[in-house]
Amino acid sequence: MKITNVKVFVNCPDRNFVTVKIETDEGLFGLGDATLNGRELAVVAYLKEHIKPCLIGKDAHQIEDTWQYLYKGAYWRRGPITMTSIAGIDMALWDLKGKAAGMPVYQLLGGTSRSKIRVYGHANGQTISETLENLGRLIKEGYTAVRLQCAIPGLEGTYGTLGDKKDYLEMQSSRPLPPEQPWDTNKYLNFIPTLFKKAREEYGEEIQLLHDVHSRLTPIEASRLAKELEPYHLLFLEDPVPAENQSNYKIIRQHSTTPLAVGEVFNSIWDAKELIENHSIDYIRTAATHAGGITGLRKIIDFAGLHQIRTAPHGPPDISPIGHAAHAHLNIWANNFGIQEFVGFGGEKMATVFTHPLAYAEGHLYLNDLPGLGVSFNEQEAEKYPYKRSYLPVSRLEDGTLWDW
Ligand code: GCO
Ligand code: MG
């Protein structure tokens, strides 16, 4: 099965998505997700200018060798642009292999370890009572785990909250340039424990709770937060500090038993190596779309499994249905799967462009048994929604100092 063409699409059915389509001489094609929020066109250029010419005529069944060729062979290894580009190709090749075999990708990985995929949802709000109302709604919808984010009084546009926007999709279209948001660590640290205290008072112990710090604290500040949240028994505290210094997670560990999760910005197993080896974390959140696809993430999953670390793949709206499907196949296969982040299936426009193999019921995702990844992409519909430049916000302190995202 020879590769005859590599097509790259960039469309905005409410969100920008980069979609890779690999065509073959046998008439089969495969689809991959290469979406990198806010840097989409850099990935498109990498794929079109630097990867496509090398793949024409190659054997589409050679997934591992193609991965190594694009990783080691490029000399310039790793980094988000490269690894997201490799991810798009890698997923498309797995999709193709599954279609050629007449099997879903999870069968090629080794079959299933479970029948359904547990997810956590997002409850956010401008006030504690609004956040807790949304928590109550998700519990009614069957969620057994929910991430809580709440606007910090005095800080407009706190991470994870929507402000005056109705959903994540509307938020995306409002950012043609990076908006600036204020940050104040003291206000944040003084406020967050109250949110969790009230959540426990109102909803009891059964619902599992999570929180995303978005890498804005120092190790000792994060230790204070992790410690103060101990009575509320989080499933995990996400990204308490930036992870360039992997050893910083050891400091938090020494102070608290709150489980820790990190990894959504990681691009390879090397970003997670010390964290995993030292057991400084409990959940690894790296996404297939940003870390070399199924081949890249599978290496991380297996390595984490050796150290009793479970997976909690990043599941934001800025990964396409193809990327979410790739996670579903890995989640249903991996023995050390933990939980999947899930924020819904997107809006109406997305549904006309992509169909996906997933269904939600009672706090879980179910994956059907279509061959390959099980996603379809409607090129004519996608053409109706051209790329729109869009950015994530930046954070600044009151005096103007640029802060961590
Ligand atoms: C999460 C994330 C997202 C990211 C976004 C960046 O935990 O889901 O932190 O909200 O910020 O996906 O592109
Ligand atoms: Mg996050």
Short mmCIF file of C-alpha atoms and ligand atoms in Angstrom, two decimals, residues 159 212 214 238-239 264 285, ligand 2:
data_model
loop_
_atom_site.label_atom_id
_atom_site.label_comp_id
_atom_site.label_asym_id
_atom_site.label_seq_id
_atom_site.Cartn_x
_atom_site.Cartn_y
_atom_site.Cartn_z
CA TYR A 159 -8.41 30.69 33.56
CA ASP A 212 -6.25 23.01 36.96
CA HIS A 214 -2.40 26.18 34.66
CA GLU A 238 -3.27 19.68 37.41
CA ASP A 239 -0.23 21.68 36.30
CA GLU A 264 -0.64 18.66 28.28
CA ARG A 285 -1.86 14.19 30.57
MG MG B 2 -4.95 22.01 31.66
#
